[in-house]
Amino acid sequence: MINLILFGPPGSGKGTQAEKLKAHFNLLHISTGDLLRAEIAGGTQLGLAAKQFMDEGKLVPDEVVIGMLGGAVEEAKSKGKQGIIFDGFPRTSAQAQALDNMLLEKGTSVSCVLSLVVDEEELTQRILKRGLTSGRSDDNDVETIRKRVQEYRTKTEPVAGYYKNQDLLIEIEGVGTIDTIFDALMQAVNSVSSNHSDN
Ligand code: AMP
């Protein structure tokens, strides 16, 4: 399988690029943010619990998010996918460890971690612009955006080190046209998948 992680701060373009990568490499796209928003829309217990955190720009507790991903590998296989692209997950070291364990149990592993690099000022502007059309309340409020970036810096950024130690981290310039960035991501994946093998 090709299992990719799209890594980067809020507003770095993970969702946009995940859509393109999933189509190109025939991957199952797992966005934990989308899964959580679907739970909220469905009015489930999980959604209700997650909403409070999301509205404040805080990360949802690890056990909630990890619990949603148990069937990912089976789902990818049953749908005839080549692998999985994780978008917005893992966001903490505990999630990264849980993902490694989950993939190992299924005889597979993370192929590479694509880290989109975008500076802070650009991020805020992008998120506010997205907020005009996304219908996401967490995209409209400068204070919530600030909190999300802070959560990223304190809890998520250290996860990059976890993957760097495993030699899996690839940094990609996240400023430019969508197509230029996509080309750089494709090249990175191709260079990794050409010397990668598992079931
Ligand atoms: P996103 O759509 O990826 O920007 O996520 C929106 C919000 O959902 C985040 O600000 C968090 O509150 C929550 N969320 C999404 N993915 C995760 C995750 N892997 N761990 C914890 N919280 C998450």
GROMACS .gro file of C-alpha atoms and ligand atoms in nm:
model
  222
    1MET     CA    1   0.000   0.000   0.000
    2ILE     CA    2   0.096   0.365  -0.039
    3ASN     CA    3   0.005   0.537   0.288
    4LEU     CA    4   0.062   0.912   0.281
    5ILE     CA    5   0.030   1.167   0.556
    6LEU     CA    6  -0.034   1.527   0.455
    7PHE     CA    7   0.110   1.736   0.731
    8GLY     CA    8   0.101   2.111   0.792
    9PRO     CA    9  -0.067   2.392   0.984
   10PRO     CA   10  -0.432   2.489   0.939
   11GLY     CA   11  -0.469   2.665   0.603
   12SER     CA   12  -0.158   2.511   0.447
   13GLY     CA   13  -0.362   2.346   0.168
   14LYS     CA   14  -0.386   1.989   0.297
   15GLY     CA   15  -0.750   1.943   0.195
   16THR     CA   16  -0.699   2.080  -0.157
   17GLN     CA   17  -0.389   1.871  -0.223
   18ALA     CA   18  -0.537   1.558  -0.062
   19GLU     CA   19  -0.822   1.569  -0.314
   20LYS     CA   20  -0.573   1.577  -0.603
   21LEU     CA   21  -0.341   1.313  -0.460
   22LYS     CA   22  -0.625   1.073  -0.384
   23ALA     CA   23  -0.745   1.091  -0.744
   24HIS     CA   24  -0.397   1.056  -0.892
   25PHE     CA   25  -0.277   0.765  -0.678
   26ASN     CA   26  -0.620   0.600  -0.622
   27LEU     CA   27  -0.615   0.645  -0.245
   28LEU     CA   28  -0.878   0.645   0.027
   29HIS     CA   29  -0.891   1.002   0.162
   30ILE     CA   30  -0.932   1.024   0.536
   31SER     CA   31  -0.981   1.373   0.674
   32THR     CA   32  -1.046   1.359   1.047
   33GLY     CA   33  -1.184   1.715   1.033
   34ASP     CA   34  -1.441   1.607   0.771
   35LEU     CA   35  -1.528   1.294   0.971
   36LEU     CA   36  -1.582   1.506   1.283
   37ARG     CA   37  -1.795   1.759   1.094
   38ALA     CA   38  -2.007   1.470   0.960
   39GLU     CA   39  -2.058   1.348   1.318
   40ILE     CA   40  -2.168   1.698   1.419
   41ALA     CA   41  -2.405   1.722   1.121
   42GLY     CA   42  -2.549   1.382   1.216
   43GLY     CA   43  -2.607   1.501   1.572
   44THR     CA   44  -2.424   1.201   1.723
   45GLN     CA   45  -2.285   1.182   2.078
   46LEU     CA   46  -1.933   1.188   1.936
   47GLY     CA   47  -2.019   1.495   1.730
   48LEU     CA   48  -2.165   1.677   2.028
   49ALA     CA   49  -1.855   1.607   2.235
   50ALA     CA   50  -1.618   1.710   1.954
   51LYS     CA   51  -1.802   2.033   1.865
   52GLN     CA   52  -1.707   2.210   2.187
   53PHE     CA   53  -1.338   2.156   2.122
   54MET     CA   54  -1.359   2.246   1.755
   55ASP     CA   55  -1.552   2.568   1.820
   56GLU     CA   56  -1.275   2.678   2.053
   57GLY     CA   57  -1.000   2.589   1.806
   58LYS     CA   58  -0.874   2.311   2.034
   59LEU     CA   59  -0.779   1.958   1.934
   60VAL     CA   60  -1.040   1.690   1.998
   61PRO     CA   61  -0.911   1.431   2.253
   62ASP     CA   62  -0.687   1.160   2.107
   63GLU     CA   63  -0.908   0.864   2.201
   64VAL     CA   64  -1.206   1.013   2.014
   65VAL     CA   65  -1.011   1.070   1.693
   66ILE     CA   66  -0.814   0.745   1.705
   67GLY     CA   67  -1.137   0.553   1.764
   68MET     CA   68  -1.277   0.676   1.432
   69LEU     CA   69  -0.997   0.523   1.223
   70GLY     CA   70  -1.006   0.157   1.323
   71GLY     CA   71  -1.149   0.030   0.993
   72ALA     CA   72  -0.943   0.246   0.754
   73VAL     CA   73  -0.716  -0.023   0.606
   74GLU     CA   74  -1.005  -0.267   0.549
   75GLU     CA   75  -1.209   0.012   0.390
   76ALA     CA   76  -0.924   0.100   0.154
   77LYS     CA   77  -0.878  -0.262   0.052
   78SER     CA   78  -1.247  -0.335   0.006
   79LYS     CA   79  -1.279  -0.030  -0.218
   80GLY     CA   80  -0.983  -0.142  -0.431
   81LYS     CA   81  -0.767   0.154  -0.327
   82GLN     CA   82  -0.386   0.157  -0.350
   83GLY     CA   83  -0.358   0.298  -0.001
   84ILE     CA   84  -0.468   0.582   0.223
   85ILE     CA   85  -0.404   0.954   0.239
   86PHE     CA   86  -0.438   1.092   0.590
   87ASP     CA   87  -0.530   1.461   0.600
   88GLY     CA   88  -0.524   1.635   0.938
   89PHE     CA   89  -0.418   1.317   1.116
   90PRO     CA   90  -0.204   1.246   1.317
   91ARG     CA   91  -0.199   1.574   1.507
   92THR     CA   92  -0.032   1.453   1.829
   93SER     CA   93   0.249   1.212   1.912
   94ALA     CA   94  -0.004   0.972   2.068
   95GLN     CA   95  -0.200   0.969   1.741
   96ALA     CA   96   0.119   0.907   1.541
   97GLN     CA   97   0.205   0.612   1.764
   98ALA     CA   98  -0.150   0.474   1.740
   99LEU     CA   99  -0.139   0.504   1.360
  100ASP     CA  100   0.192   0.316   1.342
  101ASN     CA  101   0.048   0.038   1.557
  102MET     CA  102  -0.273   0.020   1.356
  103LEU     CA  103  -0.087  -0.003   1.024
  104LEU     CA  104   0.165  -0.253   1.161
  105GLU     CA  105  -0.119  -0.481   1.273
  106LYS     CA  106  -0.245  -0.480   0.915
  107GLY     CA  107   0.102  -0.554   0.771
  108THR     CA  108   0.161  -0.209   0.629
  109SER     CA  109   0.320   0.124   0.729
  110VAL     CA  110   0.347   0.497   0.659
  111SER     CA  111   0.516   0.549   0.320
  112CYS     CA  112   0.601   0.916   0.369
  113VAL     CA  113   0.492   1.234   0.542
  114LEU     CA  114   0.447   1.533   0.314
  115SER     CA  115   0.484   1.850   0.516
  116LEU     CA  116   0.347   2.169   0.358
  117VAL     CA  117   0.546   2.474   0.468
  118VAL     CA  118   0.357   2.806   0.477
  119ASP     CA  119   0.430   3.115   0.689
  120GLU     CA  120   0.189   3.232   0.960
  121GLU     CA  121   0.063   3.555   0.803
  122GLU     CA  122  -0.026   3.374   0.480
  123LEU     CA  123  -0.208   3.105   0.683
  124THR     CA  124  -0.437   3.350   0.861
  125GLN     CA  125  -0.524   3.528   0.537
  126ARG     CA  126  -0.602   3.199   0.363
  127ILE     CA  127  -0.824   3.072   0.644
  128LEU     CA  128  -1.021   3.398   0.665
  129LYS     CA  129  -1.072   3.386   0.288
  130ARG     CA  130  -1.186   3.021   0.308
  131GLY     CA  131  -1.424   3.125   0.588
  132LEU     CA  132  -1.619   3.339   0.341
  133THR     CA  133  -1.740   3.023   0.163
  134SER     CA  134  -1.660   2.717   0.381
  135GLY     CA  135  -1.948   2.767   0.625
  136ARG     CA  136  -1.703   2.671   0.901
  137SER     CA  137  -1.741   2.886   1.212
  138ASP     CA  138  -1.382   2.804   1.310
  139ASP     CA  139  -1.264   2.975   0.988
  140ASN     CA  140  -1.434   3.308   1.063
  141ASP     CA  141  -1.302   3.418   1.396
  142VAL     CA  142  -0.945   3.552   1.427
  143GLU     CA  143  -0.922   3.440   1.789
  144THR     CA  144  -1.024   3.080   1.703
  145ILE     CA  145  -0.779   3.072   1.414
  146ARG     CA  146  -0.503   3.196   1.647
  147LYS     CA  147  -0.588   2.915   1.891
  148ARG     CA  148  -0.578   2.655   1.612
  149VAL     CA  149  -0.233   2.772   1.503
  150GLN     CA  150  -0.119   2.766   1.866
  151GLU     CA  151  -0.248   2.408   1.908
  152TYR     CA  152  -0.056   2.321   1.592
  153ARG     CA  153   0.269   2.473   1.721
  154THR     CA  154   0.254   2.309   2.064
  155LYS     CA  155   0.096   1.969   1.994
  156THR     CA  156   0.124   1.891   1.623
  157GLU     CA  157   0.458   2.036   1.511
  158PRO     CA  158   0.652   1.796   1.738
  159VAL     CA  159   0.500   1.508   1.539
  160ALA     CA  160   0.724   1.616   1.247
  161GLY     CA  161   1.024   1.518   1.459
  162TYR     CA  162   0.875   1.174   1.518
  163TYR     CA  163   0.869   1.112   1.142
  164LYS     CA  164   1.197   1.289   1.072
  165ASN     CA  165   1.365   1.038   1.306
  166GLN     CA  166   1.223   0.761   1.088
  167ASP     CA  167   1.348   0.940   0.776
  168LEU     CA  168   0.991   0.971   0.646
  169LEU     CA  169   0.949   1.350   0.650
  170ILE     CA  170   0.955   1.542   0.322
  171GLU     CA  171   0.913   1.920   0.335
  172ILE     CA  172   0.735   2.085   0.043
  173GLU     CA  173   0.705   2.458  -0.018
  174GLY     CA  174   0.332   2.524   0.032
  175VAL     CA  175   0.321   2.866  -0.134
  176GLY     CA  176   0.268   2.882  -0.511
  177THR     CA  177   0.000   2.767  -0.751
  178ILE     CA  178  -0.205   2.460  -0.664
  179ASP     CA  179  -0.056   2.278  -0.963
  180THR     CA  180   0.307   2.362  -0.884
  181ILE     CA  181   0.264   2.239  -0.529
  182PHE     CA  182   0.085   1.926  -0.653
  183ASP     CA  183   0.372   1.853  -0.894
  184ALA     CA  184   0.623   1.874  -0.609
  185LEU     CA  185   0.407   1.640  -0.398
  186MET     CA  186   0.370   1.390  -0.682
  187GLN     CA  187   0.743   1.383  -0.741
  188ALA     CA  188   0.804   1.321  -0.373
  189VAL     CA  189   0.555   1.034  -0.362
  190ASN     CA  190   0.692   0.879  -0.681
  191SER     CA  191   1.045   0.886  -0.544
  192VAL     CA  192   0.929   0.705  -0.231
  193SER     CA  193   0.687   0.456  -0.383
  194SER     CA  194   0.941   0.339  -0.643
  195ASN     CA  195   1.147   0.183  -0.365
  196HIS     CA  196   0.862   0.079  -0.139
  197SER     CA  197   0.700  -0.259  -0.104
  198ASP     CA  198   0.445  -0.421   0.121
  199ASN     CA  199   0.104  -0.573   0.074
  200AMP     P1  200  -0.946   2.042   1.005
  200AMP     O1  201  -1.066   2.026   0.919
  200AMP     O2  202  -0.842   1.938   0.981
  200AMP     O3  203  -0.890   2.182   1.002
  200AMP     O4  204  -0.993   2.018   1.156
  200AMP     C1  205  -1.090   2.103   1.217
  200AMP     C2  206  -1.092   2.077   1.367
  200AMP     O5  207  -1.126   1.941   1.392
  200AMP     C3  208  -0.958   2.098   1.438
  200AMP     O6  209  -0.937   2.233   1.474
  200AMP     C4  210  -0.976   2.008   1.561
  200AMP     O7  211  -1.060   2.070   1.657
  200AMP     C5  212  -1.054   1.889   1.503
  200AMP     N1  213  -0.962   1.783   1.453
  200AMP     C6  214  -0.948   1.742   1.323
  200AMP     N2  215  -0.858   1.643   1.315
  200AMP     C7  216  -0.812   1.622   1.440
  200AMP     C8  217  -0.715   1.534   1.496
  200AMP     N3  218  -0.645   1.449   1.421
  200AMP     N4  219  -0.695   1.541   1.631
  200AMP     C9  220  -0.763   1.626   1.709
  200AMP     N5  221  -0.855   1.713   1.663
  200AMP    C10  222  -0.880   1.711   1.529
   0.00000   0.00000   0.00000
